[in-house]
Amino acid sequence: MALEMRDTCERCEASLTATGTAYICSYECTFCPACTTTMNHVCPNCGGNLVQRPTRKEPASA
């Protein structure tokens, strides 16, 4: 099962890209760097740690 790469912050709805910085918990709740810092790297949904999400290569354009 692949990691779901959500494209918006769950807190402020900032746009996130597959190659940009984002943070996730073990349930894949996804947040931008600014919100993650404000929340002290703790997920407000499950109480778990927020860690930097791995990046993906952008799909090749046709």
CSV table of N, CA, C and O in Angstrom, one decimal:
chain,number,residue,atom,x,y,z
A,1,MET,N,0.8,-1.2,0.0
A,1,MET,CA,0.0,0.0,0.0
A,1,MET,C,0.9,1.2,0.0
A,1,MET,O,1.8,1.4,0.8
A,2,ALA,N,0.6,2.1,-0.9
A,2,ALA,CA,1.5,3.3,-1.1
A,2,ALA,C,1.0,4.4,-0.1
A,2,ALA,O,-0.1,4.5,0.3
A,3,LEU,N,1.9,5.3,0.3
A,3,LEU,CA,1.7,6.4,1.1
A,3,LEU,C,0.8,7.4,0.4
A,3,LEU,O,1.1,7.8,-0.7
A,4,GLU,N,-0.3,7.8,1.0
A,4,GLU,CA,-1.2,8.8,0.4
A,4,GLU,C,-0.5,10.2,0.5
A,4,GLU,O,-0.1,10.7,1.6
A,5,MET,N,-0.3,10.8,-0.6
A,5,MET,CA,0.3,12.1,-0.7
A,5,MET,C,-0.8,13.2,-0.8
A,5,MET,O,-1.1,13.6,-1.9
A,6,ARG,N,-1.3,13.6,0.3
A,6,ARG,CA,-2.3,14.6,0.3
A,6,ARG,C,-1.8,16.0,-0.1
A,6,ARG,O,-0.6,16.3,0.1
A,7,ASP,N,-2.6,16.8,-0.8
A,7,ASP,CA,-2.1,18.0,-1.4
A,7,ASP,C,-2.5,19.3,-0.6
A,7,ASP,O,-2.2,20.4,-1.1
A,8,THR,N,-3.1,19.2,0.6
A,8,THR,CA,-3.4,20.3,1.4
A,8,THR,C,-3.2,20.1,2.8
A,8,THR,O,-3.3,18.9,3.3
A,9,CYS,N,-2.8,21.1,3.6
A,9,CYS,CA,-2.6,21.0,5.0
A,9,CYS,C,-4.0,20.8,5.6
A,9,CYS,O,-5.0,21.6,5.3
A,10,GLU,N,-4.1,19.9,6.6
A,10,GLU,CA,-5.4,19.7,7.2
A,10,GLU,C,-5.8,20.8,8.2
A,10,GLU,O,-7.0,20.9,8.6
A,11,ARG,N,-4.9,21.6,8.6
A,11,ARG,CA,-5.2,22.7,9.5
A,11,ARG,C,-5.5,24.0,8.8
A,11,ARG,O,-6.5,24.7,9.1
A,12,CYS,N,-4.7,24.5,7.9
A,12,CYS,CA,-4.8,25.8,7.3
A,12,CYS,C,-5.2,25.7,5.8
A,12,CYS,O,-5.4,26.7,5.2
A,13,GLU,N,-5.2,24.5,5.3
A,13,GLU,CA,-5.5,24.3,3.9
A,13,GLU,C,-4.5,24.8,2.9
A,13,GLU,O,-4.8,25.1,1.7
A,14,ALA,N,-3.3,25.0,3.3
A,14,ALA,CA,-2.2,25.5,2.4
A,14,ALA,C,-1.9,24.4,1.4
A,14,ALA,O,-2.1,23.2,1.7
A,15,SER,N,-1.6,24.8,0.2
A,15,SER,CA,-1.3,23.8,-0.8
A,15,SER,C,0.1,23.1,-0.5
A,15,SER,O,1.1,23.8,-0.2
A,16,LEU,N,0.1,21.8,-0.7
A,16,LEU,CA,1.3,21.0,-0.6
A,16,LEU,C,1.6,20.3,-1.8
A,16,LEU,O,0.7,19.8,-2.5
A,17,THR,N,2.9,20.2,-2.2
A,17,THR,CA,3.3,19.4,-3.4
A,17,THR,C,4.0,18.1,-3.1
A,17,THR,O,4.5,18.0,-2.0
A,18,ALA,N,4.1,17.2,-4.0
A,18,ALA,CA,4.7,16.0,-3.8
A,18,ALA,C,6.2,16.1,-3.6
A,18,ALA,O,6.8,15.3,-2.9
A,19,THR,N,6.8,17.2,-4.0
A,19,THR,CA,8.2,17.5,-3.9
A,19,THR,C,8.5,18.5,-2.8
A,19,THR,O,9.7,18.7,-2.4
A,20,GLY,N,7.5,19.1,-2.2
A,20,GLY,CA,7.7,20.0,-1.1
A,20,GLY,C,7.7,19.4,0.3
A,20,GLY,O,7.4,18.2,0.5
A,21,THR,N,8.0,20.2,1.3
A,21,THR,CA,8.0,19.8,2.6
A,21,THR,C,6.6,19.7,3.2
A,21,THR,O,5.8,20.7,3.1
A,22,ALA,N,6.3,18.6,3.9
A,22,ALA,CA,5.1,18.4,4.6
A,22,ALA,C,5.4,17.4,5.7
A,22,ALA,O,6.4,16.7,5.7
A,23,TYR,N,4.5,17.4,6.7
A,23,TYR,CA,4.7,16.5,7.9
A,23,TYR,C,3.5,15.6,8.0
A,23,TYR,O,2.3,16.0,7.8
A,24,ILE,N,3.7,14.3,8.5
A,24,ILE,CA,2.6,13.4,8.6
A,24,ILE,C,2.8,12.6,9.9
A,24,ILE,O,3.9,12.5,10.5
A,25,CYS,N,1.6,12.0,10.4
A,25,CYS,CA,1.7,11.1,11.5
A,25,CYS,C,1.5,9.7,11.0
A,25,CYS,O,1.4,9.5,9.8
A,26,SER,N,1.4,8.7,11.9
A,26,SER,CA,1.3,7.3,11.4
A,26,SER,C,0.0,7.0,10.7
A,26,SER,O,-0.1,6.0,10.0
A,27,TYR,N,-1.0,7.9,10.9
A,27,TYR,CA,-2.3,7.8,10.2
A,27,TYR,C,-2.3,8.6,8.9
A,27,TYR,O,-3.4,8.7,8.3
A,28,GLU,N,-1.2,9.2,8.5
A,28,GLU,CA,-1.1,10.0,7.3
A,28,GLU,C,-1.9,11.3,7.4
A,28,GLU,O,-2.2,11.9,6.4
A,29,CYS,N,-2.2,11.8,8.6
A,29,CYS,CA,-2.7,13.2,8.8
A,29,CYS,C,-1.5,14.1,8.2
A,29,CYS,O,-0.4,13.8,8.5
A,30,THR,N,-1.9,15.1,7.5
A,30,THR,CA,-0.8,15.9,6.8
A,30,THR,C,-0.9,17.3,7.1
A,30,THR,O,-2.0,17.9,7.0
A,31,PHE,N,0.2,17.9,7.4
A,31,PHE,CA,0.3,19.4,7.8
A,31,PHE,C,1.5,20.1,7.1
A,31,PHE,O,2.5,19.4,6.8
A,32,CYS,N,1.3,21.4,6.9
A,32,CYS,CA,2.4,22.2,6.4
A,32,CYS,C,3.4,22.4,7.5
A,32,CYS,O,3.2,22.2,8.7
A,33,PRO,N,4.6,22.9,7.1
A,33,PRO,CA,5.7,23.1,8.1
A,33,PRO,C,5.3,24.2,9.2
A,33,PRO,O,5.6,24.0,10.4
A,34,ALA,N,4.6,25.2,8.8
A,34,ALA,CA,4.2,26.3,9.8
A,34,ALA,C,3.2,25.7,10.8
A,34,ALA,O,3.4,26.0,12.0
A,35,CYS,N,2.2,25.0,10.4
A,35,CYS,CA,1.3,24.4,11.3
A,35,CYS,C,1.9,23.4,12.2
A,35,CYS,O,1.7,23.3,13.4
A,36,THR,N,2.8,22.6,11.6
A,36,THR,CA,3.5,21.6,12.4
A,36,THR,C,4.3,22.2,13.5
A,36,THR,O,4.3,21.7,14.7
A,37,THR,N,5.0,23.3,13.2
A,37,THR,CA,5.8,24.0,14.3
A,37,THR,C,4.9,24.5,15.4
A,37,THR,O,5.2,24.4,16.5
A,38,THR,N,3.8,25.1,15.0
A,38,THR,CA,2.8,25.7,15.9
A,38,THR,C,2.3,24.6,16.8
A,38,THR,O,2.0,24.8,18.0
A,39,MET,N,2.1,23.4,16.3
A,39,MET,CA,1.5,22.3,17.1
A,39,MET,C,2.6,21.5,17.8
A,39,MET,O,2.4,20.4,18.3
A,40,ASN,N,3.9,22.0,17.8
A,40,ASN,CA,5.0,21.3,18.4
A,40,ASN,C,5.2,19.9,17.9
A,40,ASN,O,5.5,19.0,18.7
A,41,HIS,N,5.0,19.6,16.6
A,41,HIS,CA,5.2,18.3,16.0
A,41,HIS,C,4.3,17.2,16.6
A,41,HIS,O,4.7,16.1,16.6
A,42,VAL,N,3.1,17.6,17.1
A,42,VAL,CA,2.2,16.6,17.7
A,42,VAL,C,0.9,16.7,16.9
A,42,VAL,O,0.3,17.8,16.7
A,43,CYS,N,0.4,15.5,16.4
A,43,CYS,CA,-0.8,15.5,15.6
A,43,CYS,C,-2.0,15.8,16.5
A,43,CYS,O,-2.2,15.1,17.5
A,44,PRO,N,-2.9,16.8,16.1
A,44,PRO,CA,-4.0,17.1,17.0
A,44,PRO,C,-5.1,16.0,16.9
A,44,PRO,O,-6.0,16.0,17.7
A,45,ASN,N,-5.0,15.2,15.9
A,45,ASN,CA,-6.1,14.1,15.7
A,45,ASN,C,-5.8,12.9,16.5
A,45,ASN,O,-6.7,12.3,17.1
A,46,CYS,N,-4.5,12.4,16.6
A,46,CYS,CA,-4.2,11.2,17.3
A,46,CYS,C,-3.2,11.3,18.4
A,46,CYS,O,-3.0,10.4,19.1
A,47,GLY,N,-2.6,12.5,18.5
A,47,GLY,CA,-1.6,12.7,19.5
A,47,GLY,C,-0.2,12.1,19.2
A,47,GLY,O,0.7,12.2,20.0
A,48,GLY,N,-0.1,11.6,18.0
A,48,GLY,CA,1.2,11.0,17.6
A,48,GLY,C,2.2,12.1,17.1
A,48,GLY,O,1.8,13.2,16.9
A,49,ASN,N,3.4,11.7,16.9
A,49,ASN,CA,4.5,12.5,16.4
A,49,ASN,C,4.2,12.9,14.9
A,49,ASN,O,3.8,12.0,14.1
A,50,LEU,N,4.5,14.1,14.5
A,50,LEU,CA,4.5,14.5,13.1
A,50,LEU,C,6.0,14.5,12.7
A,50,LEU,O,6.9,15.1,13.3
A,51,VAL,N,6.2,13.8,11.6
A,51,VAL,CA,7.6,13.6,11.0
A,51,VAL,C,7.5,14.1,9.6
A,51,VAL,O,6.5,14.1,8.9
A,52,GLN,N,8.7,14.5,9.0
A,52,GLN,CA,8.7,14.9,7.7
A,52,GLN,C,8.3,13.8,6.7
A,52,GLN,O,8.8,12.7,6.8
A,53,ARG,N,7.5,14.2,5.8
A,53,ARG,CA,7.0,13.2,4.8
A,53,ARG,C,8.0,13.1,3.7
A,53,ARG,O,8.6,14.0,3.3
A,54,PRO,N,8.2,11.8,3.2
A,54,PRO,CA,9.2,11.7,2.1
A,54,PRO,C,8.6,12.3,0.9
A,54,PRO,O,7.4,12.6,0.7
A,55,THR,N,9.5,12.7,-0.1
A,55,THR,CA,9.0,13.4,-1.3
A,55,THR,C,9.0,12.4,-2.4
A,55,THR,O,9.5,11.3,-2.4
A,56,ARG,N,8.3,12.7,-3.4
A,56,ARG,CA,8.2,11.9,-4.7
A,56,ARG,C,8.6,12.8,-5.8
A,56,ARG,O,8.4,14.0,-5.8
A,57,LYS,N,9.1,12.1,-6.8
A,57,LYS,CA,9.5,12.8,-8.1
A,57,LYS,C,8.2,13.2,-8.8
A,57,LYS,O,7.2,12.5,-8.8
A,58,GLU,N,8.2,14.4,-9.3
A,58,GLU,CA,7.0,14.9,-10.0
A,58,GLU,C,6.8,14.1,-11.3
A,58,GLU,O,7.8,13.6,-11.9
A,59,PRO,N,5.6,13.8,-11.6
A,59,PRO,CA,5.4,13.0,-12.9
A,59,PRO,C,5.9,13.7,-14.1
A,59,PRO,O,5.8,14.9,-14.2
A,60,ALA,N,6.4,12.9,-15.0
A,60,ALA,CA,6.9,13.5,-16.3
A,60,ALA,C,5.8,14.1,-17.1
A,60,ALA,O,4.7,13.5,-17.2
A,61,SER,N,6.0,15.3,-17.6
A,61,SER,CA,4.9,15.9,-18.5
A,61,SER,C,5.0,15.3,-19.9
A,61,SER,O,6.1,15.0,-20.4
A,62,ALA,N,3.9,15.2,-20.5
A,62,ALA,CA,3.8,14.6,-21.8
A,62,ALA,C,4.1,15.6,-22.9
A,62,ALA,O,4.0,16.7,-22.8
